[in-house]
Amino acid sequence: MGILIYGTSGFIGQNLLSHLSDQHTVASSSLRDLANLEKVYQNDIVINLVGKAHDHKGEATERDFDYANYELVKELYATFIKSDATLFIHISSIAALEENGSNNALTEDMDCNPISWYGQSKRKAEEYLLNQDIPERKKVIILRPTMVHGPGDKGNLTLLYKLISKGLPYPLANFDNQRSFLSIDNFNFIIKEIIDKSEQIDSGIYHICDDETLATSSIISVISKVTEKKVFNFSLPKNIVKGIAKVGDIVPIALNSKRLGKMTSNLVVSNNKIKKALGIDKLPVSAEEGLERTIRSFAARKA
């Protein structure tokens, strides 16, 4: 079975490419090669990881997000429809549904509330795909992952790791939250299950995340355990922390409002729909086990 993955330059793409190559013939292509769409005709399955998520320098425009997360999806889908490929797996984001956090478990049938250019462009791509008349022999699976972590990850977990591993005090102890994450091992497992069981899964949107949620305090405990560093909780009042984050929205410091929200707000997501579709009761890696693997990879990279 031939699989073409678009967007393998990031840590998710690199991990998925390695994982699938053990049992399938896998080709890869980057954003720079996206014009070479005839590659689609040589494969049975197309996986789209291309997208723009981070704008650390604050230089990206709405058009930049729209092009990477929406326009390119339209081009890929059009070529997929003309080809003999039968399965199109599009990686969207939970941000297409909700970005402000939620205390209730987010499900696929809820109204969408994206607020950033990133979330809005991801939702536009979803709406485009959902509004297409998909030929009977083809399927389009849209996946909304929560924050994915694993070897090579350079996101918010890396910031926490650097803070704790240096023995610096943790200033956010006054925030108590629960969030859904997704280990790269469970991400790879779900993709492979979809490929192997494509006949039994319907086109549509599916949330993907670990079975359990994690509190920031639990993440800190795992980092402390792996690094063997004692954590000093420096409990700044929430208003002061939020004020510092607002400064970070203007001045390039480690903490800004977006990053603070991801580290301290609740974001609970249900993965029941995808597990039911695939006929599985539980994902192979627990949230805490996956987190520990990621933190150990940070430690190994540092060494």
XYZ file of C-alpha atoms in Angstrom:
303
model
C 0.000 0.000 0.000
C 1.497 3.331 -1.078
C 1.254 6.245 1.325
C 2.179 9.844 0.547
C 2.754 12.198 3.486
C 2.831 15.911 2.831
C 4.693 17.889 5.500
C 7.362 15.685 7.064
C 9.815 18.380 8.120
C 8.365 18.760 11.640
C 8.678 16.331 14.521
C 5.193 14.863 13.905
C 5.972 14.175 10.258
C 9.369 12.700 11.013
C 7.962 10.355 13.653
C 5.008 9.282 11.501
C 7.231 8.670 8.477
C 9.481 6.386 10.507
C 6.537 4.576 12.099
C 4.679 3.791 8.862
C 7.776 2.901 6.837
C 8.123 -0.382 8.732
C 5.049 -1.889 7.049
C 4.173 0.343 4.098
C 5.779 2.024 1.123
C 5.877 5.643 2.209
C 6.806 8.695 0.168
C 7.188 12.161 1.624
C 6.940 15.688 0.328
C 7.458 19.094 1.878
C 5.698 22.408 1.500
C 8.296 23.429 -1.077
C 7.386 20.416 -3.235
C 3.636 20.847 -2.978
C 3.414 22.009 -6.585
C 4.488 18.492 -7.598
C 0.984 17.151 -7.024
C 1.348 14.307 -9.527
C 2.965 12.349 -6.685
C -0.575 11.753 -5.449
C -1.305 9.587 -8.491
C 1.324 7.068 -7.413
C -0.175 6.328 -3.988
C -3.273 4.838 -2.366
C -3.379 7.100 0.694
C -2.611 10.795 1.137
C -1.857 12.242 4.579
C -1.737 16.026 4.844
C 0.404 17.431 7.666
C 1.199 20.677 5.859
C 0.171 23.739 7.805
C 1.265 26.843 9.647
C 0.850 26.901 13.408
C 3.609 28.952 15.005
C 4.463 32.602 14.511
C 7.103 33.224 17.168
C 8.361 36.395 15.465
C 4.883 37.880 15.043
C 5.500 38.514 11.352
C 2.885 36.220 9.755
C -0.218 37.700 8.184
C -3.738 36.332 7.966
C -2.965 35.531 4.339
C 0.016 33.389 5.380
C -2.182 31.212 7.601
C -4.942 31.099 5.012
C -2.575 29.937 2.286
C -0.856 27.179 4.296
C -3.893 25.880 6.166
C -6.675 26.352 3.608
C -5.606 27.073 0.023
C -3.086 24.229 -0.102
C -5.677 21.817 1.273
C -7.957 22.675 -1.639
C -5.160 21.937 -4.108
C -4.322 18.610 -2.502
C -7.960 17.548 -2.320
C -8.588 18.414 -5.979
C -5.690 16.203 -7.045
C -6.774 13.444 -4.657
C -10.216 13.365 -6.298
C -8.692 13.023 -9.778
C -6.313 10.258 -8.686
C -6.851 6.584 -7.829
C -6.008 7.224 -4.161
C -8.908 6.180 -1.930
C -8.137 7.724 1.467
C -7.345 11.352 2.326
C -6.335 11.976 5.953
C -6.241 15.665 6.790
C -4.666 16.793 10.057
C -6.623 19.769 11.360
C -6.481 20.993 14.970
C -8.666 21.196 18.054
C -8.165 24.969 17.617
C -10.667 24.782 14.745
C -13.273 24.060 17.429
C -12.091 25.854 20.569
C -9.097 27.947 21.605
C -10.168 29.546 24.885
C -10.312 26.300 26.841
C -13.267 24.326 28.123
C -14.257 22.576 31.343
C -16.619 20.233 29.506
C -15.324 17.468 27.235
C -15.237 18.772 23.665
C -17.034 16.582 21.136
C -17.216 16.703 17.347
C -20.831 17.909 17.225
C -20.210 21.158 19.144
C -20.341 24.592 17.518
C -16.932 25.880 16.465
C -15.379 28.952 18.060
C -11.932 29.578 16.526
C -10.563 33.033 17.362
C -7.036 33.143 15.914
C -5.995 33.245 12.271
C -4.617 29.761 12.830
C -7.864 28.320 14.208
C -10.017 30.117 11.653
C -7.928 28.921 8.707
C -8.029 25.351 10.016
C -11.814 25.564 10.319
C -12.137 26.943 6.771
C -10.307 23.888 5.456
C -12.607 21.593 7.450
C -15.709 23.297 6.089
C -14.391 23.063 2.551
C -13.740 19.320 2.835
C -17.057 18.653 4.574
C -18.966 20.446 1.809
C -17.500 18.322 -1.010
C -19.363 15.518 -2.757
C -16.935 12.702 -2.009
C -17.062 9.838 -4.548
C -18.373 6.593 -3.084
C -15.060 4.753 -3.345
C -13.129 7.502 -1.569
C -12.987 8.681 2.055
C -11.890 11.903 3.727
C -10.925 11.687 7.383
C -10.386 14.969 9.257
C -8.471 14.610 12.516
C -8.421 17.245 15.249
C -5.457 16.494 17.518
C -4.842 18.225 20.803
C -1.254 19.326 21.482
C 1.025 16.534 20.239
C 4.307 15.911 22.031
C 7.232 13.556 21.521
C 10.899 13.366 20.494
C 11.863 16.486 18.562
C 9.021 18.565 20.027
C 9.939 22.245 20.471
C 6.644 23.499 21.894
C 5.402 24.587 25.305
C 6.551 21.412 27.060
C 10.117 22.308 26.101
C 9.734 25.643 27.884
C 8.557 23.927 31.060
C 11.336 21.363 30.815
C 14.023 24.029 30.504
C 12.595 25.888 33.492
C 12.426 22.888 35.813
C 15.648 21.205 34.640
C 17.599 24.343 35.530
C 16.196 24.281 39.049
C 14.356 27.558 38.546
C 11.206 28.177 40.625
C 7.878 27.468 38.953
C 5.729 30.621 39.172
C 2.336 29.201 38.118
C 1.506 26.987 41.103
C -1.691 28.961 41.763
C -3.182 27.665 38.498
C -4.971 24.309 38.743
C -6.057 22.856 35.424
C -6.727 19.734 33.371
C -5.781 19.407 29.709
C -5.940 16.744 27.043
C -2.651 16.006 25.286
C -1.607 13.496 22.630
C 1.639 11.534 22.707
C 3.297 10.922 19.359
C 3.027 7.174 20.032
C -0.758 7.369 20.263
C -0.884 9.699 17.239
C 1.054 7.165 15.164
C -1.102 4.311 16.475
C -4.339 6.071 15.490
C -3.088 6.879 11.983
C -2.033 3.274 11.420
C -5.369 1.989 12.750
C -7.237 4.277 10.346
C -5.146 2.999 7.447
C -5.613 -0.656 8.421
C -9.338 -0.275 9.151
C -10.280 2.320 6.548
C -13.212 0.233 5.329
C -14.999 0.490 8.679
C -14.509 4.196 9.364
C -16.750 6.844 7.815
C -15.659 10.156 6.338
C -15.895 13.023 8.809
C -14.264 14.758 11.758
C -12.657 12.894 14.650
C -10.947 14.198 17.781
C -7.715 12.486 18.769
C -6.082 12.749 22.195
C -4.809 10.561 25.023
C -7.387 8.760 27.142
C -6.511 10.700 30.299
C -6.046 14.414 30.975
C -3.006 15.900 32.688
C -2.706 18.781 35.118
C 0.248 21.128 34.794
C 1.256 20.012 38.289
C 1.471 16.420 37.014
C 3.665 17.515 34.122
C 5.988 19.291 36.527
C 6.166 16.193 38.709
C 7.208 14.047 35.737
C 9.848 16.584 34.695
C 11.133 16.687 38.268
C 11.278 12.886 38.359
C 13.163 12.570 35.065
C 15.609 15.412 35.738
C 15.958 14.609 39.443
C 15.502 18.301 40.160
C 13.475 19.524 43.107
C 10.708 21.900 42.061
C 10.348 25.151 43.935
C 6.811 26.427 43.542
C 6.887 30.203 43.488
C 3.194 31.025 43.705
C 2.723 34.411 42.113
C -0.829 35.820 42.253
C -2.751 35.062 39.074
C -3.258 38.732 38.210
C 0.482 39.380 38.343
C 1.202 36.362 36.105
C -1.425 37.487 33.620
C 0.121 40.969 33.656
C 3.547 39.549 32.872
C 2.003 37.524 30.027
C 0.477 40.694 28.562
C 3.927 42.260 28.565
C 5.073 39.165 26.669
C 2.467 39.910 24.003
C 4.493 43.030 23.180
C 8.045 42.214 24.264
C 9.680 38.903 23.186
C 9.936 37.156 26.566
C 9.311 33.466 27.363
C 5.732 33.995 28.580
C 2.832 35.549 26.678
C -0.964 35.321 26.936
C -1.278 32.554 24.358
C 1.382 30.406 25.991
C -0.015 31.081 29.478
C -3.454 29.954 28.317
C -2.081 26.702 26.949
C -0.193 26.046 30.175
C -2.899 26.930 32.701
C -6.417 26.725 31.226
C -8.669 23.668 31.104
C -9.050 21.947 27.744
C -10.716 18.555 28.014
C -11.380 16.657 24.780
C -13.325 13.444 24.150
C -11.780 10.777 21.908
C -14.754 8.414 22.162
C -15.842 8.825 18.534
C -12.545 7.720 16.983
C -12.156 4.793 19.404
C -15.681 3.598 18.662
C -15.102 3.873 14.904
C -11.887 1.851 15.165
C -13.317 -0.667 17.627
C -10.775 -0.023 20.369
C -11.387 0.521 24.080
C -8.096 2.082 25.071
C -5.048 3.666 23.460
C -1.761 1.804 23.951
C 0.108 4.544 25.845
C -1.231 6.310 28.936
C -1.007 10.086 29.116
C 1.583 9.976 31.898
C 3.674 7.282 30.204
C 3.714 9.244 26.950
C 4.701 12.399 28.787
C 7.565 10.638 30.538
C 8.863 9.349 27.177
C 8.801 12.877 25.806
C 10.612 14.360 28.798
C 13.251 11.635 28.634
C 13.801 12.509 24.973
C 14.403 16.129 26.015
C 16.944 14.956 28.589
C 18.687 12.746 26.024
C 18.808 15.576 23.499
C 20.326 17.889 26.101
C 22.974 15.302 26.944
